[in-house]
XYZ file of C-alpha atoms in Angstrom:
405
model
C 52.545 164.277 143.481
C 53.082 162.441 146.821
C 49.672 162.843 148.264
C 49.957 160.102 151.293
C 49.518 161.640 154.611
C 52.498 161.138 157.040
C 52.256 158.232 159.414
C 53.449 159.415 163.038
C 56.614 158.159 163.867
C 57.732 156.200 166.884
C 59.607 157.420 169.494
C 63.214 156.223 170.342
C 62.207 153.991 173.098
C 61.291 151.962 170.094
C 64.243 152.253 167.808
C 63.240 148.799 165.944
C 60.244 150.648 164.995
C 61.350 154.281 164.057
C 64.428 152.240 161.525
C 61.037 150.237 159.714
C 59.146 153.972 160.287
C 62.144 155.448 157.893
C 61.862 152.413 155.527
C 58.450 153.431 155.093
C 59.401 156.650 154.544
C 61.865 155.945 152.062
C 59.492 154.106 150.267
C 57.141 157.390 149.951
C 60.051 159.490 148.781
C 60.901 156.165 146.088
C 57.273 156.128 144.728
C 57.276 159.997 144.162
C 60.322 159.380 142.113
C 59.516 156.659 139.783
C 56.156 159.450 139.312
C 58.858 162.064 138.511
C 60.183 160.153 135.757
C 56.652 159.618 134.351
C 55.261 163.529 135.134
C 58.179 165.336 133.219
C 58.188 163.815 129.656
C 54.529 165.359 129.310
C 54.864 168.159 131.574
C 58.111 169.265 132.045
C 59.524 171.205 134.996
C 56.292 172.567 136.299
C 55.326 173.193 139.785
C 53.975 169.645 140.605
C 57.609 168.610 139.183
C 59.647 170.792 141.495
C 57.761 170.264 144.400
C 57.906 166.598 143.778
C 61.975 167.156 143.359
C 62.237 169.305 146.099
C 60.660 166.669 148.517
C 62.749 163.856 146.964
C 65.721 166.028 148.200
C 65.015 166.878 151.549
C 64.134 163.612 152.580
C 67.317 161.929 150.574
C 69.592 164.711 151.310
C 69.087 165.657 155.380
C 67.476 161.863 156.566
C 68.562 158.842 154.570
C 72.095 158.833 155.537
C 71.476 159.285 159.049
C 69.665 155.702 158.809
C 72.778 154.313 157.058
C 74.513 155.662 160.170
C 71.980 153.647 162.485
C 73.105 150.391 161.109
C 76.569 151.303 160.083
C 77.959 152.698 163.522
C 75.023 151.139 166.183
C 72.639 147.781 165.088
C 75.316 145.974 162.979
C 78.029 146.484 165.460
C 75.814 145.561 168.554
C 73.800 142.215 166.753
C 77.519 140.886 166.222
C 78.578 141.568 169.949
C 75.483 139.232 170.988
C 74.774 136.925 167.917
C 75.796 133.164 168.023
C 75.159 130.653 165.801
C 72.672 130.707 163.149
C 72.557 134.537 163.729
C 76.169 134.817 163.553
C 76.403 133.042 160.518
C 73.246 134.920 158.833
C 74.722 138.424 159.979
C 78.071 137.570 158.652
C 76.695 136.720 154.883
C 73.958 139.836 155.465
C 76.397 143.060 156.817
C 79.055 143.500 153.738
C 76.056 142.979 151.436
C 74.195 145.809 153.509
C 77.272 147.949 153.721
C 78.204 147.751 150.275
C 74.410 148.731 148.951
C 74.923 151.761 151.446
C 78.063 152.831 148.811
C 76.178 151.979 145.911
C 73.219 153.836 146.785
C 75.311 157.176 147.690
C 76.930 156.918 144.426
C 73.482 156.823 142.376
C 72.044 159.367 145.472
C 74.939 161.748 143.604
C 74.050 161.089 140.032
C 70.595 161.826 140.891
C 71.368 164.914 143.179
C 72.464 167.046 140.269
C 69.395 166.036 138.037
C 67.026 166.597 140.504
C 68.279 169.885 141.863
C 67.828 171.089 138.485
C 64.632 169.957 138.052
C 63.644 171.837 141.648
C 64.786 175.287 140.690
C 63.271 174.784 137.206
C 66.376 174.838 135.174
C 66.354 171.347 133.973
C 63.901 168.367 133.142
C 66.206 165.136 132.512
C 65.916 162.383 135.059
C 67.760 159.352 133.806
C 65.232 156.246 133.852
C 68.258 153.609 133.899
C 69.515 155.375 137.525
C 66.093 155.949 139.154
C 65.154 152.396 138.479
C 68.610 150.838 139.454
C 68.468 153.092 142.813
C 64.735 152.027 143.481
C 65.591 148.146 142.921
C 68.608 148.467 144.994
C 66.660 150.170 148.201
C 63.657 148.003 148.031
C 65.797 144.480 148.230
C 67.908 146.261 150.864
C 65.230 147.587 153.012
C 63.443 143.819 152.719
C 66.533 142.123 153.610
C 66.558 144.346 156.776
C 63.113 143.701 157.552
C 63.323 140.124 156.873
C 66.353 139.174 159.143
C 67.978 142.239 160.926
C 65.305 143.547 162.676
C 63.562 140.252 164.055
C 66.997 139.619 164.850
C 67.670 142.548 166.800
C 63.907 142.207 168.253
C 64.792 138.370 169.578
C 68.500 139.221 170.676
C 68.005 143.090 172.560
C 67.190 143.607 175.835
C 65.879 146.875 177.291
C 69.516 147.765 178.018
C 70.456 147.307 174.126
C 67.235 148.715 173.235
C 67.729 152.033 175.164
C 71.193 152.198 173.906
C 70.064 151.837 170.123
C 68.052 154.329 170.540
C 69.484 156.844 172.841
C 72.648 156.946 169.686
C 69.518 157.307 167.094
C 68.208 159.985 169.334
C 71.953 162.000 169.548
C 72.622 161.308 166.231
C 69.391 163.403 164.901
C 70.325 166.266 167.709
C 67.754 165.026 169.699
C 67.643 166.327 173.612
C 67.395 163.279 175.800
C 63.847 163.069 177.350
C 63.633 164.856 180.818
C 63.231 162.861 183.736
C 59.818 163.109 184.976
C 59.453 164.970 188.077
C 56.693 164.612 190.590
C 55.521 167.788 192.306
C 55.203 167.347 196.449
C 51.490 168.364 196.698
C 50.700 164.943 194.319
C 51.518 161.635 194.968
C 52.953 159.363 192.095
C 50.971 157.054 189.617
C 50.850 153.698 190.660
C 51.775 150.718 188.608
C 48.181 150.348 188.040
C 47.936 153.653 186.445
C 51.127 153.593 184.702
C 49.996 150.446 182.650
C 48.067 152.974 180.409
C 50.967 154.213 179.007
C 52.603 151.030 178.187
C 52.353 150.636 174.498
C 53.902 149.381 171.433
C 53.818 149.777 168.115
C 53.753 146.937 165.409
C 55.256 147.168 162.133
C 57.320 143.913 161.585
C 54.582 142.185 158.485
C 51.326 142.064 156.776
C 49.131 140.134 156.380
C 46.899 140.247 152.765
C 44.072 137.540 151.390
C 46.214 137.152 148.863
C 49.188 136.065 150.947
C 46.986 133.385 153.085
C 46.405 129.527 152.556
C 42.516 128.583 151.493
C 42.676 126.116 154.410
C 43.490 127.853 157.764
C 44.978 124.555 159.609
C 47.605 124.561 156.618
C 47.631 128.753 157.237
C 48.312 127.793 161.100
C 51.390 125.283 159.951
C 52.940 127.534 158.410
C 52.549 130.121 161.135
C 53.576 127.767 163.500
C 56.504 127.028 161.143
C 57.353 130.508 161.018
C 57.428 130.765 164.944
C 59.849 127.945 165.335
C 62.356 129.084 163.109
C 62.165 132.833 165.041
C 62.762 130.582 168.026
C 59.421 132.333 169.618
C 59.088 131.250 173.056
C 57.060 128.619 173.857
C 55.542 128.423 170.527
C 53.060 125.797 171.480
C 51.436 127.713 174.657
C 48.136 128.647 174.463
C 44.815 129.787 176.176
C 42.010 127.809 176.564
C 39.006 129.554 177.623
C 35.934 127.379 179.571
C 32.826 128.329 180.809
C 31.072 127.206 183.948
C 27.706 126.047 184.473
C 26.722 129.596 185.174
C 27.966 130.893 182.361
C 31.467 132.319 184.069
C 34.274 132.470 181.893
C 37.876 131.200 182.840
C 41.257 130.448 180.847
C 44.446 129.406 181.304
C 47.769 128.461 179.460
C 48.443 124.675 178.422
C 50.500 123.631 175.701
C 48.805 122.255 172.398
C 50.313 118.769 171.581
C 49.204 118.206 167.823
C 47.268 120.081 165.304
C 46.084 118.383 161.718
C 42.807 118.803 159.854
C 41.000 117.097 162.816
C 41.392 120.178 165.137
C 43.676 120.850 168.223
C 44.754 118.692 171.005
C 46.188 118.942 174.296
C 46.094 116.504 177.112
C 44.540 116.988 180.776
C 43.077 115.798 184.098
C 39.193 115.328 182.971
C 38.419 115.888 186.696
C 40.043 118.910 186.660
C 37.969 122.465 186.310
C 38.141 122.627 182.692
C 37.763 119.076 182.493
C 34.112 119.478 184.157
C 33.409 122.805 182.452
C 33.748 121.176 179.521
C 31.748 118.309 180.204
C 28.706 120.719 181.029
C 29.861 123.044 177.939
C 32.036 121.555 175.409
C 32.767 124.562 173.783
C 36.291 126.432 173.919
C 38.565 129.313 172.559
C 42.102 128.802 172.162
C 44.773 132.035 171.473
C 48.228 131.796 170.123
C 50.333 134.734 171.047
C 53.383 134.822 169.307
C 55.047 138.331 170.692
C 58.262 138.131 168.834
C 56.381 138.041 165.446
C 53.634 140.582 166.341
C 51.214 137.869 165.686
C 48.040 136.251 167.487
C 45.359 133.284 166.138
C 42.002 132.866 167.736
C 40.561 129.556 167.285
C 37.044 128.767 168.598
C 35.092 125.431 168.389
C 33.207 122.691 169.823
C 35.356 120.304 172.029
C 35.231 116.441 171.983
C 37.862 113.894 173.887
C 40.362 112.113 172.121
C 40.134 108.286 171.552
C 41.302 106.007 174.420
C 44.298 104.785 171.994
C 45.435 108.074 170.936
C 45.859 109.250 174.690
C 47.134 105.645 175.718
C 49.857 106.734 173.228
C 50.716 110.109 174.237
C 50.783 109.159 178.052
C 53.325 105.968 177.418
C 55.490 108.984 175.583
C 55.904 111.374 178.238
C 58.941 110.722 180.824
C 58.289 109.182 183.523
C 57.952 111.682 186.642
C 55.338 113.282 184.248
C 53.342 110.285 183.707
C 54.008 110.042 187.786
C 52.760 113.236 188.420
C 49.221 112.928 186.440
C 48.328 110.088 188.881
C 49.524 111.612 191.847
C 48.264 114.930 191.300
C 43.921 115.328 191.873
C 44.159 118.337 189.434
C 42.541 121.699 190.721
C 41.229 119.956 194.355
C 42.761 121.468 197.553
C 45.331 120.295 199.380
C 47.366 121.144 202.883
C 50.822 121.452 201.693
C 53.646 120.809 199.351
C 54.939 118.339 201.198
C 51.761 116.454 201.420
C 51.665 116.566 197.289
C 54.923 114.975 197.140
C 54.302 112.384 199.604
C 51.159 111.158 197.443
C 54.270 111.282 194.782
C 56.195 109.083 196.277
C 53.751 106.966 197.113
C 52.483 106.364 193.770
C 56.134 106.072 192.590
C 56.702 103.417 194.746
C 53.450 101.390 193.928
C 53.686 101.304 190.283
C 57.559 101.809 189.617
C 58.896 102.199 185.983
C 55.895 101.131 184.191
C 52.465 103.306 185.510
C 49.308 103.095 183.474
C 47.239 105.988 182.309
C 44.825 106.408 184.716
C 41.122 106.938 183.269
C 40.924 110.304 184.435
C 43.531 111.488 182.367
C 43.607 111.758 178.705
C 43.107 114.333 175.664
C 40.626 117.012 174.779
C 40.610 117.915 170.654
C 38.865 121.673 169.983
C 37.192 120.616 166.561
C 37.374 124.237 164.699
C 34.771 126.080 163.585
C 36.597 130.072 163.431
C 39.904 130.485 163.060
C 41.147 134.004 162.691
C 44.733 135.019 162.288
C 45.798 138.754 163.709
C 48.819 140.545 162.168
C 49.885 143.437 164.145
C 50.409 146.522 162.354
C 51.147 150.727 162.704
C 49.126 152.652 164.729
C 46.888 150.067 165.864
C 45.387 149.520 162.470
C 45.803 146.068 162.562
C 44.882 142.853 160.005
C 42.705 140.920 160.892
C 41.900 137.235 158.458
C 39.020 135.139 159.723
C 38.198 131.372 158.598
C 34.499 130.483 159.449
C 33.659 126.784 158.403
C 30.369 126.300 156.470
C 27.662 123.563 156.677
C 29.363 121.416 153.998
C 32.748 121.617 155.676
C 34.531 124.127 153.457
C 36.214 127.231 154.863
C 34.568 130.841 154.154
C 37.564 133.953 154.588
C 37.158 137.211 154.979
C 38.745 140.498 156.362
C 37.949 142.069 159.444
C 37.971 145.958 160.922
C 40.723 146.262 163.387
């Protein structure tokens, strides 16, 4: 009745991923419970029904309460200790509800336990539809609240030490030994950091991305994700990698800040005589990449690059802080200079020359990438990520399709 293969569990060094993995297992048991409700009137307590009832009993008797204890005894108290402002207000509203739901679900489980035990041993065939439905609805709403608010808050607020503390408590609650410290044989040198990097991995599981969830227009979809990145307080959500190609076909990349995006494209400002400026002059195509690790998301954007109008460049230049405007004049970006002192001396000369109203230099202005391809990537468990790509058609419309991970 439950034919889904078990998904490999993350280790306890990723405690939030473990909590979400528990949710996945709970959802499978809830689905089995609902199927059992349909199965019993027609087939009674046959072998399939007995096995299904036993599986549900085993999980909720032995594992589900551990998940509740993780939250009540560790996760929620640890969040209360560090949450401030809006996070603290959200937690104050959510925590009492979460704790009450634990009590409600435990009470419903006691009623279901007796009925499932009778089905499992073949002595009964009754399963209350009303209790099952309330139990499933309560659990589903409970998990959605935790995944929508509590888990993202923990990922944002907890550092490595707090994650280790949470994971250690969860491990001990399950009667598991702490991982043994690695011992390096005397005859073998310890692996270098370059070798250890292969063991660094994080399993994703915050969200999913489906064709039915995305906007018809990729810029509208980007705006939706960008707004969510702002609300999640992603570090530098407007930071993007800009990759260009030189005259020999060799790629280079760097991080810049997007300053505007709309139906026309994605705009940033720079020195036209810089390395990227020169490369775009000879090859006006580029690729942008936004990576929002807190949301386990990235957006890849490719297209042709054009300069913004002088009026747009003037408007943005004059909106910048005075020192930033002076720096744009003083720096011959990407060109060598003898020392930091020489750079600062040149800046002082420019400041004395232009005062409070420096004009925009002709070599400084905006680039706008007009997108031809935009891909949205949502991290998923076991590297089975969601990828949806938009491709601009000849008539200006967008075609959309899913890509394999």
